Amino acid sequence: MTVDGRTALTGIVGYPVSHSLSPLMHNAAFGELGLNMVYLPFSVAPEALPQGVAGLAALGVRGFNVTIPHKVAILPLLHEITPEARAIGAVNTVLNRDGLLTGYNTDGIGLLRALEGEFGFYPAGRSVLLLGAGGAARSAVAALSLAGAARVVVANRTKERGEELVASVAPHLPGTLLQSAPFTLLSDAGFLSGFDLLVNTTSVGMGGSAFGDLALTGLPPHAAIYDMVYAPLETPLMEQGRGVGLPVANGIGMLVAQGEAAFTIWTGQQPPAGCMKRAVLEGIGAATLDIVRQSK
Ligand code: NAP
């Protein structure tokens, strides 16, 4: 890659950003397509976000991703927000057109593409159980609902947070029956029997942590289990799901697909097939090696 006077700039704004796999994904795709573009990490503290965003616009960056803790705080700093990002209440991708900043959320489309790719699952008319009520759950509820899901139930450890999520997105998503449920119902096989898909949007599974009492035997035989967690690549939930004979997948497909969608927003082009996924898997391999080295 050669940086010259015409190189277009993209990047990720977060705090911290050092763990992000996005620079690897995007720079690999720019390189493979021979685009004169580069993707950089921008560590911006919460109190500096307005200056940071104004600075990026003034510098003429083509666009940037937004990650924790800025996905919600950035909304009032943008000129336009897509209806999906508005329904989710969070932005993860910004496009800069001559100073006009438009906010998108590609997490939802990332999830839908992953579900299609992994399971051939299409939400129209289906019932989905979501575990968790954080930012990832918000994007999942909106995407599944806008794709025609009949019913989405949010089960969260902190019940009130699940109820708040449903109350805040329901006015934007009238076509789907949206409900919240207490976490304790997850041990009830009869409750789980009503769902075609279970999605873990919580951080449970990271580093090998596991849910306690989850009655996966209750899920119908055609159901699938999607775990947004991708480190480890085989999560305890996936092991449990395999144990009851259901198809399972980790969050890599979603991570890659949300990145591919952002890439297309900035470049108008599809990234080369498999390129971003290879870069992520190589990055995760390197991160794992780092952890092993540090623990020795
Ligand atoms: P977040 O806003 O902080 O929400 C965290 C969620 O996890 C909350 O619902 C929280 O419940 C729940 N939780 C945390 N610890 C728990 C435990 N021990 N038992 C039960 N529930 C627990 O985080 P987020 O942004 O939504 O991200 C959540 C996960 O999704 C992370 O692992 C992230 O890496 C992953 N993710 C993956 C992708 C992808 O592309 N694959 C994209 C986005 C996010 P309470 O409300 O009760 O605290």
Short mmCIF file of N, CA, C and O in Angstrom, two decimals, residues 38-168:
data_model
loop_
_atom_site.label_atom_id
_atom_site.label_comp_id
_atom_site.label_asym_id
_atom_site.label_seq_id
_atom_site.Cartn_x
_atom_site.Cartn_y
_atom_site.Cartn_z
N VAL A 38 -7.13 4.14 3.03
CA VAL A 38 -6.52 3.58 4.23
C VAL A 38 -7.51 3.72 5.39
O VAL A 38 -8.36 4.61 5.38
N TYR A 39 -7.42 2.79 6.35
CA TYR A 39 -8.34 2.74 7.51
C TYR A 39 -7.50 2.79 8.77
O TYR A 39 -6.64 1.95 9.00
N LEU A 40 -7.76 3.78 9.63
CA LEU A 40 -6.93 4.00 10.82
C LEU A 40 -7.77 3.96 12.10
O LEU A 40 -8.96 4.30 12.08
N PRO A 41 -7.16 3.59 13.24
CA PRO A 41 -7.86 3.69 14.52
C PRO A 41 -7.76 5.09 15.09
O PRO A 41 -6.68 5.69 15.10
N PHE A 42 -8.90 5.65 15.54
CA PHE A 42 -8.91 6.97 16.19
C PHE A 42 -9.44 6.80 17.61
O PHE A 42 -10.63 6.55 17.80
N SER A 43 -8.55 6.93 18.58
CA SER A 43 -8.97 6.83 19.98
C SER A 43 -9.43 8.21 20.44
O SER A 43 -8.62 9.13 20.55
N VAL A 44 -10.75 8.33 20.67
CA VAL A 44 -11.33 9.64 21.03
C VAL A 44 -12.08 9.49 22.35
O VAL A 44 -13.03 8.72 22.45
N ALA A 45 -11.66 10.24 23.37
CA ALA A 45 -12.31 10.18 24.68
C ALA A 45 -13.72 10.76 24.56
O ALA A 45 -13.97 11.62 23.71
N PRO A 46 -14.66 10.30 25.43
CA PRO A 46 -16.05 10.76 25.31
C PRO A 46 -16.20 12.27 25.26
O PRO A 46 -16.95 12.80 24.45
N GLU A 47 -15.45 13.00 26.11
CA GLU A 47 -15.64 14.46 26.15
C GLU A 47 -15.10 15.14 24.89
O GLU A 47 -15.44 16.29 24.60
N ALA A 48 -14.27 14.43 24.12
CA ALA A 48 -13.69 15.03 22.91
C ALA A 48 -14.44 14.63 21.65
O ALA A 48 -14.03 15.00 20.54
N LEU A 49 -15.56 13.89 21.79
CA LEU A 49 -16.24 13.38 20.59
C LEU A 49 -16.69 14.49 19.64
O LEU A 49 -16.45 14.40 18.43
N PRO A 50 -17.32 15.60 20.14
CA PRO A 50 -17.74 16.64 19.19
C PRO A 50 -16.57 17.20 18.38
O PRO A 50 -16.67 17.36 17.16
N GLN A 51 -15.46 17.51 19.04
CA GLN A 51 -14.30 18.02 18.31
C GLN A 51 -13.73 16.97 17.36
O GLN A 51 -13.31 17.27 16.25
N GLY A 52 -13.73 15.71 17.83
CA GLY A 52 -13.20 14.63 17.00
C GLY A 52 -14.00 14.49 15.71
O GLY A 52 -13.42 14.39 14.62
N VAL A 53 -15.33 14.49 15.83
CA VAL A 53 -16.18 14.31 14.64
C VAL A 53 -16.05 15.52 13.72
O VAL A 53 -15.92 15.38 12.49
N ALA A 54 -16.06 16.72 14.30
CA ALA A 54 -15.90 17.93 13.47
C ALA A 54 -14.54 17.90 12.77
O ALA A 54 -14.43 18.28 11.59
N GLY A 55 -13.53 17.43 13.47
CA GLY A 55 -12.19 17.35 12.88
C GLY A 55 -12.14 16.38 11.72
O GLY A 55 -11.58 16.69 10.66
N LEU A 56 -12.76 15.22 11.89
CA LEU A 56 -12.77 14.22 10.80
C LEU A 56 -13.48 14.78 9.57
O LEU A 56 -13.04 14.60 8.44
N ALA A 57 -14.61 15.50 9.82
CA ALA A 57 -15.35 16.09 8.69
C ALA A 57 -14.49 17.15 8.01
O ALA A 57 -14.40 17.20 6.78
N ALA A 58 -13.83 17.98 8.82
CA ALA A 58 -13.01 19.06 8.24
C ALA A 58 -11.83 18.50 7.45
O ALA A 58 -11.41 19.07 6.44
N LEU A 59 -11.31 17.36 7.91
CA LEU A 59 -10.17 16.75 7.21
C LEU A 59 -10.60 16.00 5.95
O LEU A 59 -9.78 15.52 5.19
N GLY A 60 -11.92 15.90 5.77
CA GLY A 60 -12.42 15.28 4.54
C GLY A 60 -12.31 13.78 4.50
O GLY A 60 -12.20 13.19 3.41
N VAL A 61 -12.36 13.12 5.68
CA VAL A 61 -12.33 11.65 5.64
C VAL A 61 -13.56 11.15 4.87
O VAL A 61 -14.61 11.79 4.89
N ARG A 62 -13.40 10.02 4.18
CA ARG A 62 -14.52 9.49 3.38
C ARG A 62 -15.63 8.96 4.29
O ARG A 62 -16.81 9.07 3.98
N GLY A 63 -15.22 8.38 5.41
CA GLY A 63 -16.21 7.83 6.34
C GLY A 63 -15.50 7.16 7.49
O GLY A 63 -14.27 7.01 7.47
N PHE A 64 -16.28 6.76 8.49
CA PHE A 64 -15.65 6.08 9.63
C PHE A 64 -16.66 5.23 10.36
O PHE A 64 -17.87 5.46 10.28
N ASN A 65 -16.15 4.20 11.04
CA ASN A 65 -16.97 3.39 11.94
C ASN A 65 -16.97 4.05 13.31
O ASN A 65 -16.06 4.81 13.66
N VAL A 66 -17.99 3.69 14.09
CA VAL A 66 -18.14 4.22 15.44
C VAL A 66 -18.34 3.03 16.36
O VAL A 66 -19.15 2.14 16.07
N THR A 67 -17.58 2.98 17.44
CA THR A 67 -17.75 1.87 18.37
C THR A 67 -17.86 2.38 19.79
O THR A 67 -17.91 3.59 20.03
N ILE A 68 -17.94 1.44 20.74
CA ILE A 68 -18.14 1.76 22.15
C ILE A 68 -17.10 2.79 22.61
O ILE A 68 -15.93 2.64 22.25
N PRO A 69 -17.44 3.88 23.29
CA PRO A 69 -18.76 4.18 23.88
C PRO A 69 -19.56 5.24 23.10
O PRO A 69 -20.40 5.90 23.69
N HIS A 70 -19.29 5.40 21.79
CA HIS A 70 -19.82 6.56 21.07
C HIS A 70 -21.05 6.30 20.20
O HIS A 70 -21.56 7.21 19.56
N LYS A 71 -21.53 5.04 20.14
CA LYS A 71 -22.56 4.69 19.15
C LYS A 71 -23.86 5.47 19.31
O LYS A 71 -24.58 5.68 18.34
N VAL A 72 -24.17 5.85 20.54
CA VAL A 72 -25.39 6.62 20.79
C VAL A 72 -25.07 8.12 20.84
O VAL A 72 -25.77 8.94 20.24
N ALA A 73 -23.97 8.46 21.49
CA ALA A 73 -23.61 9.88 21.70
C ALA A 73 -23.38 10.60 20.38
O ALA A 73 -23.52 11.83 20.30
N ILE A 74 -23.06 9.87 19.32
CA ILE A 74 -22.74 10.54 18.05
C ILE A 74 -23.99 11.03 17.32
O ILE A 74 -23.91 11.92 16.47
N LEU A 75 -25.16 10.50 17.67
CA LEU A 75 -26.37 10.84 16.89
C LEU A 75 -26.59 12.34 16.70
O LEU A 75 -26.78 12.81 15.56
N PRO A 76 -26.55 13.16 17.77
CA PRO A 76 -26.82 14.60 17.56
C PRO A 76 -25.71 15.32 16.80
O PRO A 76 -25.90 16.48 16.43
N LEU A 77 -24.59 14.66 16.55
CA LEU A 77 -23.48 15.31 15.84
C LEU A 77 -23.56 15.09 14.33
O LEU A 77 -22.73 15.59 13.58
N LEU A 78 -24.58 14.33 13.88
CA LEU A 78 -24.69 13.98 12.46
C LEU A 78 -25.81 14.78 11.79
O LEU A 78 -26.72 15.25 12.46
N HIS A 79 -25.74 14.89 10.46
CA HIS A 79 -26.75 15.68 9.73
C HIS A 79 -27.94 14.82 9.33
O HIS A 79 -29.06 15.34 9.22
N GLU A 80 -27.70 13.56 9.03
CA GLU A 80 -28.77 12.64 8.60
C GLU A 80 -28.56 11.30 9.30
O GLU A 80 -27.42 10.89 9.52
N ILE A 81 -29.67 10.61 9.56
CA ILE A 81 -29.59 9.28 10.17
C ILE A 81 -30.58 8.39 9.43
O ILE A 81 -31.74 8.79 9.22
N THR A 82 -30.16 7.21 9.02
CA THR A 82 -31.07 6.34 8.27
C THR A 82 -32.20 5.87 9.21
O THR A 82 -32.01 5.81 10.44
N PRO A 83 -33.36 5.51 8.64
CA PRO A 83 -34.47 5.07 9.49
C PRO A 83 -34.08 3.88 10.37
O PRO A 83 -34.50 3.79 11.53
N GLU A 84 -33.27 2.97 9.83
CA GLU A 84 -32.89 1.80 10.64
C GLU A 84 -32.03 2.22 11.83
O GLU A 84 -32.26 1.79 12.96
N ALA A 85 -31.05 3.10 11.59
CA ALA A 85 -30.20 3.56 12.69
C ALA A 85 -31.03 4.34 13.71
O ALA A 85 -30.81 4.25 14.91
N ARG A 86 -32.02 5.06 13.21
CA ARG A 86 -32.92 5.81 14.10
C ARG A 86 -33.71 4.84 14.98
O ARG A 86 -33.84 5.05 16.19
N ALA A 87 -34.22 3.77 14.37
CA ALA A 87 -35.00 2.79 15.15
C ALA A 87 -34.11 2.10 16.18
O ALA A 87 -34.53 1.87 17.31
N ILE A 88 -32.88 1.80 15.78
CA ILE A 88 -31.94 1.14 16.70
C ILE A 88 -31.52 2.12 17.80
O ILE A 88 -31.30 1.73 18.94
N GLY A 89 -31.40 3.39 17.42
CA GLY A 89 -30.95 4.40 18.38
C GLY A 89 -29.44 4.42 18.50
O GLY A 89 -28.90 4.93 19.48
N ALA A 90 -28.74 3.89 17.48
CA ALA A 90 -27.28 3.86 17.53
C ALA A 90 -26.72 3.83 16.10
O ALA A 90 -27.36 3.29 15.20
N VAL A 91 -25.54 4.41 15.94
CA VAL A 91 -24.86 4.49 14.63
C VAL A 91 -23.52 3.78 14.74
O VAL A 91 -22.81 3.97 15.72
N ASN A 92 -23.20 2.94 13.74
CA ASN A 92 -21.86 2.34 13.75
C ASN A 92 -21.04 2.69 12.51
O ASN A 92 -19.87 2.32 12.42
N THR A 93 -21.67 3.40 11.56
CA THR A 93 -20.96 3.76 10.32
C THR A 93 -21.39 5.16 9.90
O THR A 93 -22.59 5.47 9.91
N VAL A 94 -20.43 6.00 9.53
CA VAL A 94 -20.73 7.36 9.06
C VAL A 94 -20.13 7.55 7.68
O VAL A 94 -18.99 7.14 7.41
N LEU A 95 -20.92 8.16 6.78
CA LEU A 95 -20.45 8.53 5.45
C LEU A 95 -20.35 10.05 5.41
O LEU A 95 -21.29 10.75 5.83
N ASN A 96 -19.22 10.55 4.90
CA ASN A 96 -19.01 11.99 4.79
C ASN A 96 -19.08 12.41 3.32
O ASN A 96 -18.22 12.02 2.53
N ARG A 97 -20.14 13.15 2.96
CA ARG A 97 -20.24 13.67 1.58
C ARG A 97 -20.09 15.17 1.63
O ARG A 97 -21.03 15.87 2.00
N ASP A 98 -18.88 15.65 1.35
CA ASP A 98 -18.58 17.10 1.36
C ASP A 98 -19.07 17.77 2.64
O ASP A 98 -19.70 18.84 2.60
N GLY A 99 -18.80 17.14 3.75
CA GLY A 99 -19.14 17.74 5.05
C GLY A 99 -20.49 17.34 5.59
O GLY A 99 -20.81 17.62 6.74
N LEU A 100 -21.33 16.68 4.73
CA LEU A 100 -22.64 16.22 5.20
C LEU A 100 -22.45 14.79 5.76
O LEU A 100 -22.12 13.87 5.02
N LEU A 101 -22.69 14.66 7.06
CA LEU A 101 -22.42 13.37 7.72
C LEU A 101 -23.72 12.59 7.87
O LEU A 101 -24.67 13.06 8.49
N THR A 102 -23.73 11.37 7.29
CA THR A 102 -24.91 10.50 7.40
C THR A 102 -24.56 9.29 8.26
O THR A 102 -23.54 8.62 8.02
N GLY A 103 -25.43 9.00 9.24
CA GLY A 103 -25.20 7.87 10.15
C GLY A 103 -25.99 6.65 9.73
O GLY A 103 -27.19 6.74 9.47
N TYR A 104 -25.33 5.50 9.67
CA TYR A 104 -25.95 4.22 9.34
C TYR A 104 -25.74 3.27 10.52
O TYR A 104 -24.87 3.49 11.36
N ASN A 105 -26.48 2.18 10.51
CA ASN A 105 -26.15 1.09 11.42
C ASN A 105 -26.11 -0.20 10.60
O ASN A 105 -27.13 -0.63 10.08
N THR A 106 -24.91 -0.77 10.44
CA THR A 106 -24.76 -1.97 9.61
C THR A 106 -24.73 -3.25 10.45
O THR A 106 -24.60 -4.34 9.89
N ASP A 107 -24.87 -3.13 11.79
CA ASP A 107 -24.88 -4.34 12.63
C ASP A 107 -26.08 -5.22 12.29
O ASP A 107 -25.99 -6.44 12.25
N GLY A 108 -27.23 -4.57 12.06
CA GLY A 108 -28.45 -5.33 11.77
C GLY A 108 -28.33 -6.10 10.47
O GLY A 108 -28.62 -7.31 10.43
N ILE A 109 -27.89 -5.44 9.42
CA ILE A 109 -27.75 -6.13 8.13
C ILE A 109 -26.66 -7.21 8.25
O ILE A 109 -26.75 -8.29 7.64
N GLY A 110 -25.66 -6.91 9.10
CA GLY A 110 -24.61 -7.92 9.34
C GLY A 110 -25.21 -9.18 9.93
O GLY A 110 -24.89 -10.30 9.51
N LEU A 111 -26.12 -9.02 10.90
CA LEU A 111 -26.76 -10.18 11.52
C LEU A 111 -27.61 -10.92 10.48
O LEU A 111 -27.53 -12.16 10.37
N LEU A 112 -28.39 -10.18 9.70
CA LEU A 112 -29.28 -10.84 8.72
C LEU A 112 -28.47 -11.64 7.70
O LEU A 112 -28.82 -12.77 7.34
N ARG A 113 -27.36 -11.03 7.23
CA ARG A 113 -26.53 -11.76 6.24
C ARG A 113 -25.89 -12.99 6.87
O ARG A 113 -25.76 -14.03 6.22
N ALA A 114 -25.50 -12.87 8.13
CA ALA A 114 -24.89 -14.02 8.81
C ALA A 114 -25.93 -15.14 8.97
O ALA A 114 -25.63 -16.31 8.71
N LEU A 115 -27.15 -14.79 9.34
CA LEU A 115 -28.20 -15.81 9.54
C LEU A 115 -28.51 -16.51 8.22
O LEU A 115 -28.71 -17.74 8.17
N GLU A 116 -28.52 -15.72 7.14
CA GLU A 116 -28.79 -16.30 5.83
C GLU A 116 -27.63 -17.22 5.42
O GLU A 116 -27.85 -18.36 4.99
N GLY A 117 -26.39 -16.71 5.60
CA GLY A 117 -25.22 -17.49 5.18
C GLY A 117 -25.02 -18.75 6.01
O GLY A 117 -24.66 -19.80 5.48
N GLU A 118 -25.24 -18.65 7.32
CA GLU A 118 -24.95 -19.79 8.21
C GLU A 118 -26.06 -20.83 8.18
O GLU A 118 -25.80 -22.03 8.22
N PHE A 119 -27.33 -20.35 8.16
CA PHE A 119 -28.45 -21.28 8.35
C PHE A 119 -29.47 -21.24 7.22
O PHE A 119 -30.47 -21.97 7.27
N GLY A 120 -29.32 -20.33 6.25
CA GLY A 120 -30.39 -20.11 5.28
C GLY A 120 -31.65 -19.61 5.98
O GLY A 120 -32.76 -19.91 5.56
N PHE A 121 -31.46 -18.84 7.05
CA PHE A 121 -32.60 -18.36 7.86
C PHE A 121 -33.05 -16.98 7.38
O PHE A 121 -32.24 -16.05 7.27
N TYR A 122 -34.33 -16.85 7.11
CA TYR A 122 -34.94 -15.56 6.76
C TYR A 122 -36.01 -15.26 7.82
O TYR A 122 -36.85 -16.12 8.11
N PRO A 123 -36.01 -14.04 8.39
CA PRO A 123 -36.88 -13.76 9.54
C PRO A 123 -38.38 -13.69 9.23
O PRO A 123 -39.18 -13.80 10.17
N ALA A 124 -38.76 -13.47 7.97
CA ALA A 124 -40.18 -13.20 7.68
C ALA A 124 -41.08 -14.27 8.30
O ALA A 124 -40.92 -15.47 8.04
N GLY A 125 -42.01 -13.84 9.13
CA GLY A 125 -43.00 -14.73 9.73
C GLY A 125 -42.47 -15.60 10.86
O GLY A 125 -43.22 -16.43 11.39
N ARG A 126 -41.21 -15.42 11.27
CA ARG A 126 -40.62 -16.33 12.27
C ARG A 126 -40.60 -15.70 13.67
O ARG A 126 -40.75 -14.49 13.83
N SER A 127 -40.40 -16.57 14.67
CA SER A 127 -40.31 -16.14 16.07
C SER A 127 -38.87 -16.27 16.55
O SER A 127 -38.26 -17.33 16.38
N VAL A 128 -38.38 -15.20 17.15
CA VAL A 128 -36.96 -15.17 17.56
C VAL A 128 -36.85 -14.82 19.04
O VAL A 128 -37.52 -13.90 19.51
N LEU A 129 -35.98 -15.55 19.73
CA LEU A 129 -35.69 -15.25 21.14
C LEU A 129 -34.30 -14.62 21.22
O LEU A 129 -33.31 -15.23 20.77
N LEU A 130 -34.23 -13.40 21.75
CA LEU A 130 -32.94 -12.72 21.92
C LEU A 130 -32.54 -12.75 23.38
O LEU A 130 -33.35 -12.37 24.23
N LEU A 131 -31.32 -13.15 23.67
CA LEU A 131 -30.79 -13.06 25.02
C LEU A 131 -29.99 -11.77 25.10
O LEU A 131 -29.05 -11.57 24.31
N GLY A 132 -30.37 -10.86 26.01
CA GLY A 132 -29.64 -9.60 26.16
C GLY A 132 -30.47 -8.42 25.71
O GLY A 132 -31.42 -8.57 24.92
N ALA A 133 -30.11 -7.23 26.23
CA ALA A 133 -30.86 -6.02 25.89
C ALA A 133 -29.92 -4.82 25.76
O ALA A 133 -30.32 -3.68 25.99
N GLY A 134 -28.67 -5.07 25.38
CA GLY A 134 -27.72 -3.98 25.18
C GLY A 134 -27.76 -3.47 23.74
O GLY A 134 -28.75 -3.67 23.02
N GLY A 135 -26.68 -2.83 23.31
CA GLY A 135 -26.63 -2.25 21.97
C GLY A 135 -26.80 -3.30 20.88
O GLY A 135 -27.49 -3.06 19.88
N ALA A 136 -26.17 -4.44 21.05
CA ALA A 136 -26.25 -5.49 20.01
C ALA A 136 -27.69 -6.01 19.90
O ALA A 136 -28.17 -6.30 18.80
N ALA A 137 -28.39 -6.10 21.03
CA ALA A 137 -29.78 -6.56 21.00
C ALA A 137 -30.66 -5.55 20.27
O ALA A 137 -31.54 -5.92 19.50
N ARG A 138 -30.39 -4.26 20.48
CA ARG A 138 -31.20 -3.22 19.81
C ARG A 138 -31.10 -3.35 18.30
O ARG A 138 -32.09 -3.27 17.58
N SER A 139 -29.87 -3.55 17.80
CA SER A 139 -29.72 -3.66 16.34
C SER A 139 -30.38 -4.95 15.85
O SER A 139 -30.98 -4.97 14.76
N ALA A 140 -30.33 -6.01 16.65
CA ALA A 140 -30.95 -7.28 16.25
C ALA A 140 -32.47 -7.15 16.19
O ALA A 140 -33.11 -7.59 15.23
N VAL A 141 -33.06 -6.52 17.21
CA VAL A 141 -34.53 -6.36 17.22
C VAL A 141 -34.97 -5.58 15.98
O VAL A 141 -35.90 -5.99 15.27
N ALA A 142 -34.30 -4.47 15.70
CA ALA A 142 -34.71 -3.63 14.57
C ALA A 142 -34.55 -4.39 13.25
O ALA A 142 -35.45 -4.39 12.41
N ALA A 143 -33.41 -5.05 13.06
CA ALA A 143 -33.17 -5.74 11.79
C ALA A 143 -34.16 -6.87 11.58
O ALA A 143 -34.72 -7.04 10.49
N LEU A 144 -34.40 -7.66 12.64
CA LEU A 144 -35.32 -8.81 12.51
C LEU A 144 -36.73 -8.32 12.23
O LEU A 144 -37.45 -8.87 11.40
N SER A 145 -37.11 -7.25 12.92
CA SER A 145 -38.46 -6.73 12.74
C SER A 145 -38.63 -6.14 11.34
O SER A 145 -39.61 -6.43 10.64
N LEU A 146 -37.65 -5.33 10.89
CA LEU A 146 -37.76 -4.72 9.55
C LEU A 146 -37.70 -5.78 8.45
O LEU A 146 -38.18 -5.56 7.34
N ALA A 147 -37.14 -6.96 8.78
CA ALA A 147 -37.10 -8.06 7.81
C ALA A 147 -38.35 -8.95 7.92
O ALA A 147 -38.42 -10.00 7.29
N GLY A 148 -39.32 -8.54 8.75
CA GLY A 148 -40.61 -9.22 8.74
C GLY A 148 -40.84 -10.26 9.81
O GLY A 148 -41.82 -11.03 9.72
N ALA A 149 -39.98 -10.31 10.84
CA ALA A 149 -40.20 -11.30 11.91
C ALA A 149 -41.59 -11.10 12.51
O ALA A 149 -42.05 -9.97 12.69
N ALA A 150 -42.26 -12.22 12.82
CA ALA A 150 -43.61 -12.13 13.39
C ALA A 150 -43.53 -11.73 14.86
O ALA A 150 -44.36 -10.96 15.35
N ARG A 151 -42.50 -12.27 15.56
CA ARG A 151 -42.43 -12.07 17.02
C ARG A 151 -40.97 -12.07 17.45
O ARG A 151 -40.20 -12.96 17.02
N VAL A 152 -40.58 -11.09 18.25
CA VAL A 152 -39.23 -11.07 18.83
C VAL A 152 -39.38 -10.88 20.33
O VAL A 152 -40.03 -9.93 20.78
N VAL A 153 -38.79 -11.80 21.09
CA VAL A 153 -38.86 -11.72 22.55
C VAL A 153 -37.46 -11.45 23.10
O VAL A 153 -36.50 -12.14 22.73
N VAL A 154 -37.36 -10.44 23.95
CA VAL A 154 -36.09 -10.05 24.55
C VAL A 154 -36.04 -10.56 25.98
O VAL A 154 -36.86 -10.14 26.81
N ALA A 155 -35.11 -11.46 26.26
CA ALA A 155 -34.92 -11.95 27.64
C ALA A 155 -33.61 -11.40 28.16
O ALA A 155 -32.54 -11.66 27.57
N ASN A 156 -33.67 -10.61 29.21
CA ASN A 156 -32.46 -9.98 29.73
C ASN A 156 -32.31 -10.25 31.21
O ASN A 156 -33.29 -10.36 31.94
N ARG A 157 -31.02 -10.36 31.64
CA ARG A 157 -30.75 -10.60 33.06
C ARG A 157 -31.40 -9.51 33.90
O ARG A 157 -32.10 -9.81 34.87
N THR A 158 -31.21 -8.25 33.54
CA THR A 158 -31.88 -7.15 34.23
C THR A 158 -33.19 -6.90 33.49
O THR A 158 -33.21 -6.29 32.42
N LYS A 159 -34.27 -7.39 34.09
CA LYS A 159 -35.56 -7.44 33.40
C LYS A 159 -36.01 -6.05 32.92
O LYS A 159 -36.49 -5.89 31.80
N GLU A 160 -35.77 -5.03 33.76
CA GLU A 160 -36.24 -3.67 33.43
C GLU A 160 -35.58 -3.18 32.15
O GLU A 160 -36.20 -2.47 31.35
N ARG A 161 -34.31 -3.55 31.95
CA ARG A 161 -33.60 -3.08 30.75
C ARG A 161 -34.23 -3.69 29.49
O ARG A 161 -34.33 -3.04 28.46
N GLY A 162 -34.65 -4.94 29.60
CA GLY A 162 -35.35 -5.59 28.48
C GLY A 162 -36.67 -4.90 28.19
O GLY A 162 -37.02 -4.67 27.02
N GLU A 163 -37.38 -4.57 29.25
CA GLU A 163 -38.68 -3.88 29.08
C GLU A 163 -38.48 -2.51 28.44
O GLU A 163 -39.23 -2.11 27.54
N GLU A 164 -37.44 -1.80 28.89
CA GLU A 164 -37.15 -0.47 28.32
C GLU A 164 -36.82 -0.57 26.84
O GLU A 164 -37.26 0.24 26.02
N LEU A 165 -36.03 -1.57 26.49
CA LEU A 165 -35.66 -1.74 25.07
C LEU A 165 -36.92 -1.91 24.22
O LEU A 165 -37.12 -1.22 23.22
N VAL A 166 -37.76 -2.83 24.63
CA VAL A 166 -38.98 -3.11 23.86
C VAL A 166 -39.85 -1.84 23.77
O VAL A 166 -40.33 -1.48 22.69
N ALA A 167 -40.00 -1.13 24.90
CA ALA A 167 -40.85 0.07 24.89
C ALA A 167 -40.28 1.14 23.96
O ALA A 167 -41.03 1.84 23.27
N SER A 168 -38.94 1.26 23.90
CA SER A 168 -38.37 2.35 23.10
C SER A 168 -38.34 2.04 21.61
O SER A 168 -38.45 2.94 20.79
#
